[in-house]
Short mmCIF file of C-alpha atoms in Angstrom, two decimals:
data_model
loop_
_atom_site.label_atom_id
_atom_site.label_comp_id
_atom_site.label_asym_id
_atom_site.label_seq_id
_atom_site.Cartn_x
_atom_site.Cartn_y
_atom_site.Cartn_z
CA MET A 306 -0.19 -0.09 0.18
CA LEU A 307 1.16 3.79 -0.39
CA ASN A 308 1.90 4.94 3.17
CA LYS A 309 1.68 8.91 3.52
CA GLN A 310 4.77 10.53 5.00
CA GLY A 311 5.23 13.82 6.60
CA ARG A 312 7.17 15.45 9.55
CA GLY A 313 8.60 12.46 11.78
CA LYS A 314 8.60 10.06 8.88
CA ILE A 315 10.55 10.11 5.54
CA ASP A 316 9.68 13.93 4.84
CA TRP A 317 11.65 14.51 1.50
CA THR A 318 8.66 12.63 -0.17
CA ASP A 319 4.55 12.33 -0.21
CA TYR A 320 4.15 8.23 0.15
CA THR A 321 6.31 5.50 0.50
CA TRP A 322 5.65 1.95 -2.10
CA ASN A 323 6.84 -1.35 -1.39
CA PRO A 324 5.87 -3.87 -4.52
CA ILE A 325 9.39 -5.07 -3.73
CA SER A 326 10.43 -5.24 -0.03
CA GLY A 327 13.51 -6.79 1.78
CA CYS A 328 17.39 -6.36 1.24
CA ARG A 329 20.46 -8.49 1.63
CA HIS A 330 23.02 -5.34 2.37
CA ASN A 331 23.12 -6.34 6.08
CA CYS A 332 23.82 -2.75 6.73
CA SER A 333 24.37 -2.54 10.74
CA TYR A 334 22.34 0.43 11.16
CA CYS A 335 19.48 -0.57 8.73
CA TYR A 336 16.06 0.43 10.65
CA ILE A 337 14.33 -2.59 8.93
CA LYS A 338 16.91 -4.86 9.57
CA SER A 339 16.43 -3.82 13.65
CA MET A 340 12.47 -4.75 13.41
CA ASP A 341 13.82 -7.80 11.95
CA ASP A 342 15.90 -8.79 14.35
CA ARG A 343 13.53 -7.74 17.59
CA PHE A 344 10.47 -9.53 16.06
CA LYS A 345 11.76 -12.10 14.10
CA SER A 346 9.24 -11.26 11.40
CA ASN A 347 11.65 -12.16 8.39
CA ILE A 348 11.24 -8.95 6.83
CA MET A 349 14.30 -8.54 5.39
CA GLU A 350 13.88 -11.35 3.02
CA PRO A 351 13.45 -10.08 -0.75
CA ALA A 352 9.79 -10.72 -1.74
CA TRP A 353 7.53 -9.58 -4.75
CA HIS A 354 3.93 -7.92 -3.66
CA PRO A 355 2.22 -8.05 -7.05
CA GLU A 356 -0.85 -7.17 -5.51
CA ARG A 357 0.47 -3.90 -4.67
CA LEU A 358 1.02 -2.71 -8.12
CA LYS A 359 -2.85 -1.27 -8.31
CA ASP A 360 -2.30 1.19 -5.40
CA ILE A 361 -1.03 3.94 -7.92
CA GLU A 362 -4.30 3.22 -9.26
CA ASN A 363 -6.63 3.00 -6.51
CA LYS A 364 -5.06 6.16 -4.42
CA LYS A 365 -6.34 9.67 -5.22
CA LEU A 366 -2.85 11.43 -5.30
CA LYS A 367 -2.13 15.23 -6.37
CA SER A 368 -0.32 16.05 -9.48
CA ASN A 369 3.40 15.96 -8.92
CA ASP A 370 3.26 13.87 -5.61
CA LYS A 371 6.53 12.45 -4.47
CA ILE A 372 6.86 8.40 -4.40
CA PHE A 373 9.37 6.95 -2.61
CA VAL A 374 9.57 3.24 -4.31
CA GLY A 375 11.30 0.46 -2.15
CA SER A 376 11.72 2.30 1.55
CA SER A 377 11.53 -1.01 3.10
CA GLY A 378 14.45 -2.59 0.79
CA ASP A 379 16.46 -1.92 -2.59
CA MET A 380 14.79 -2.90 -5.20
CA TRP A 381 17.98 -2.76 -7.23
CA GLY A 382 20.13 -4.98 -5.37
CA ASN A 383 21.79 -7.75 -7.49
CA TRP A 384 19.12 -10.39 -5.84
CA VAL A 385 16.10 -8.66 -7.46
CA ASP A 386 14.27 -10.33 -10.67
CA LYS A 387 14.71 -7.88 -13.67
CA GLY A 388 10.85 -8.79 -14.24
CA TRP A 389 9.69 -7.31 -10.94
CA ILE A 390 11.59 -3.95 -11.79
CA ASP A 391 10.59 -3.45 -15.52
CA GLU A 392 6.83 -3.70 -13.99
CA ILE A 393 7.42 -0.91 -11.69
CA LEU A 394 9.02 1.11 -14.39
CA GLU A 395 5.87 0.60 -16.76
CA ILE A 396 3.89 2.02 -14.21
CA ALA A 397 5.97 5.03 -13.58
CA ASP A 398 5.85 5.57 -17.04
CA CYS A 399 2.05 5.47 -17.03
CA TYR A 400 1.87 7.49 -14.09
CA ASN A 401 4.08 10.52 -15.40
CA GLN A 402 1.69 12.95 -13.63
CA TYR A 403 3.55 11.61 -10.22
CA ILE A 404 7.34 11.42 -9.40
CA PHE A 405 9.08 8.32 -8.76
CA GLN A 406 12.09 8.34 -6.55
CA PHE A 407 14.24 5.50 -6.51
CA LEU A 408 17.34 4.68 -3.85
CA THR A 409 19.97 2.02 -4.00
CA LYS A 410 23.16 1.22 -2.76
CA ASN A 411 23.60 -0.63 -5.82
CA PRO A 412 23.40 1.86 -8.46
CA ILE A 413 25.56 0.00 -11.06
CA LYS A 414 22.34 -1.63 -11.55
CA TYR A 415 20.87 0.95 -13.15
CA SER A 416 23.05 0.42 -16.06
CA ASP A 417 20.99 -2.67 -17.14
CA TYR A 418 17.89 -0.33 -17.90
CA ASP A 419 16.64 2.25 -20.14
CA PHE A 420 15.19 5.29 -18.88
CA THR A 421 14.28 7.31 -22.07
CA GLY A 422 11.20 8.76 -21.50
CA LEU A 423 11.21 8.36 -17.59
CA ASP A 424 11.49 11.95 -16.84
CA ASN A 425 9.26 11.92 -13.72
CA CYS A 426 11.48 9.73 -12.18
CA TRP A 427 14.53 10.76 -9.65
CA PHE A 428 17.34 8.12 -9.69
CA GLY A 429 19.23 8.18 -6.18
CA THR A 430 21.92 6.41 -4.28
CA SER A 431 23.06 5.72 -0.95
CA GLU A 432 26.58 6.94 0.72
CA ASP A 433 27.04 5.90 4.28
CA GLY A 434 31.19 7.03 4.21
CA THR A 435 32.25 3.35 4.29
CA TRP A 436 34.20 2.13 1.77
CA ARG A 437 31.64 -0.28 0.05
CA THR A 438 29.60 3.35 -0.82
CA LEU A 439 32.85 5.41 -1.76
CA GLU A 440 32.06 6.09 -5.28
CA ASN A 441 28.23 5.40 -5.75
CA HIS A 442 27.51 9.20 -6.67
CA LYS A 443 30.53 8.46 -9.77
CA ILE A 444 28.35 5.26 -10.57
CA LEU A 445 25.06 6.89 -10.32
CA SER A 446 26.52 9.80 -12.57
CA MET A 447 28.01 7.62 -15.35
CA HIS A 448 24.75 5.31 -15.64
CA ILE A 449 22.06 7.96 -15.51
CA PRO A 450 21.38 10.38 -18.40
CA GLU A 451 22.19 14.13 -17.82
CA SER A 452 18.31 14.83 -18.57
CA LEU A 453 17.15 12.87 -15.20
CA ILE A 454 17.65 14.24 -11.88
CA LYS A 455 20.26 12.29 -9.92
CA PHE A 456 20.65 12.55 -6.17
CA VAL A 457 22.60 11.42 -3.65
CA SER A 458 21.39 10.40 0.14
CA PHE A 459 24.25 11.07 2.83
CA GLU A 460 22.43 9.01 5.55
CA PRO A 461 23.51 8.06 7.62
CA ILE A 462 27.03 9.45 7.80
CA ILE A 463 29.07 7.72 9.79
CA SER A 464 32.47 9.06 8.60
CA LYS A 465 33.54 12.18 6.74
CA PRO A 466 32.15 12.06 3.13
CA ILE A 467 34.68 11.82 0.39
CA ILE A 468 33.27 13.65 -2.80
CA SER A 469 34.94 13.58 -6.42
CA SER A 470 33.99 15.77 -9.48
CA PHE A 471 31.27 13.81 -10.26
CA PHE A 472 29.34 15.21 -7.43
CA TYR A 473 28.82 18.44 -9.36
CA GLU A 474 26.97 16.76 -11.81
CA LEU A 475 23.94 15.78 -9.14
CA ASN A 476 20.28 17.65 -8.88
CA TRP A 477 19.75 16.91 -5.47
CA ILE A 478 21.82 15.74 -2.16
CA ILE A 479 19.80 14.49 1.32
CA ILE A 480 21.76 14.84 4.40
CA GLY A 481 20.83 12.64 7.49
CA ALA A 482 21.70 10.53 10.28
CA ASP A 483 21.54 7.23 12.06
CA SER A 484 18.02 7.18 13.78
CA ASN A 485 18.42 4.22 15.96
CA LYS A 486 17.95 4.83 19.25
CA GLY A 487 21.60 5.64 21.15
CA ALA A 488 23.37 5.96 17.98
CA GLU A 489 25.92 8.74 17.85
CA LYS A 490 25.23 12.12 15.92
CA PRO A 491 27.81 13.06 13.25
CA PRO A 492 29.37 16.32 13.91
CA LYS A 493 27.67 19.74 12.23
CA GLU A 494 31.25 20.05 9.93
CA TRP A 495 29.93 16.98 7.74
CA ALA A 496 27.15 18.70 6.70
CA ASP A 497 28.76 21.67 6.72
CA PHE A 498 31.20 20.25 4.21
CA LEU A 499 28.47 19.08 2.03
CA ILE A 500 26.16 21.76 1.88
CA SER A 501 29.37 24.09 1.20
CA ALA A 502 30.08 22.08 -2.12
CA ALA A 503 26.76 21.58 -3.02
CA ARG A 504 26.49 25.64 -2.80
CA GLU A 505 29.48 26.03 -5.68
CA ASN A 506 26.92 24.23 -8.47
CA ASN A 507 23.73 25.23 -6.98
CA ILE A 508 22.61 21.78 -6.14
CA PRO A 509 19.43 21.77 -4.11
CA VAL A 510 20.03 20.16 -0.43
CA PHE A 511 17.77 19.02 2.03
CA VAL A 512 19.08 18.40 5.56
CA LYS A 513 16.61 15.51 7.62
CA ASP A 514 15.68 16.91 10.99
CA ASN A 515 17.48 13.87 12.49
CA TYR A 516 20.66 15.42 11.87
CA GLY A 517 20.29 17.97 14.44
CA TYR A 518 21.48 20.68 12.27
CA PRO A 519 20.86 24.25 13.62
CA GLU A 520 19.46 25.70 10.22
CA ALA A 521 16.18 24.13 8.76
CA ILE A 522 17.31 23.35 4.93
CA LYS A 523 14.92 21.44 3.03
CA GLU A 524 14.89 22.21 -0.75
CA PHE A 525 14.02 19.96 -3.73
CA PRO A 526 15.17 19.86 -7.28
CA LYS A 527 12.68 21.89 -9.80
CA THR A 528 10.45 19.63 -11.92
CA THR A 529 8.85 20.26 -15.44
CA ILE A 530 6.70 17.63 -14.89
#
């Protein structure tokens, strides 16, 4: 189903939608993993939910509403069936009055698809400051057409971010912290570094409340749909 978002939730989107759920990245800070470990619910096991494909049709949404696809997993993981992804992209193509936001720790998977005509889709990747996500913004920029919106979610930042020249090809960045109870908050200076780099090239910045940043910054890319 489509879950309404807002303050106190994922406030850079309007709805979350999970036709594909589950993940095998096994990130120690993952809130879904924490729930799975606590309740032994097996929600981390990748699964396909075709009954949810009609959620977009059945829900009355406003034009330009943003839909984050895959908030409870990574639909671009190497373990995900290509046919599942194809069906979701077909729906995004049909409902081009809405914005579909995709986010993955495996941006190389984007190279397997042709996104021509999907101007209503935003393609993102995550960087957490660890070695395994270090070049994700470079991979993203190399495989998403210049005409489409590319973004990076620096959440949670668990070490000082490192950026390359490919950073300046982005259209948006999100900055956030580890939301798990008792997690150490990142230094203000790490956010300052990313914000300053973004400002150099007029890249919109969205800082999540969980970072504890002293200034409210909640910007979005300009869209043409």
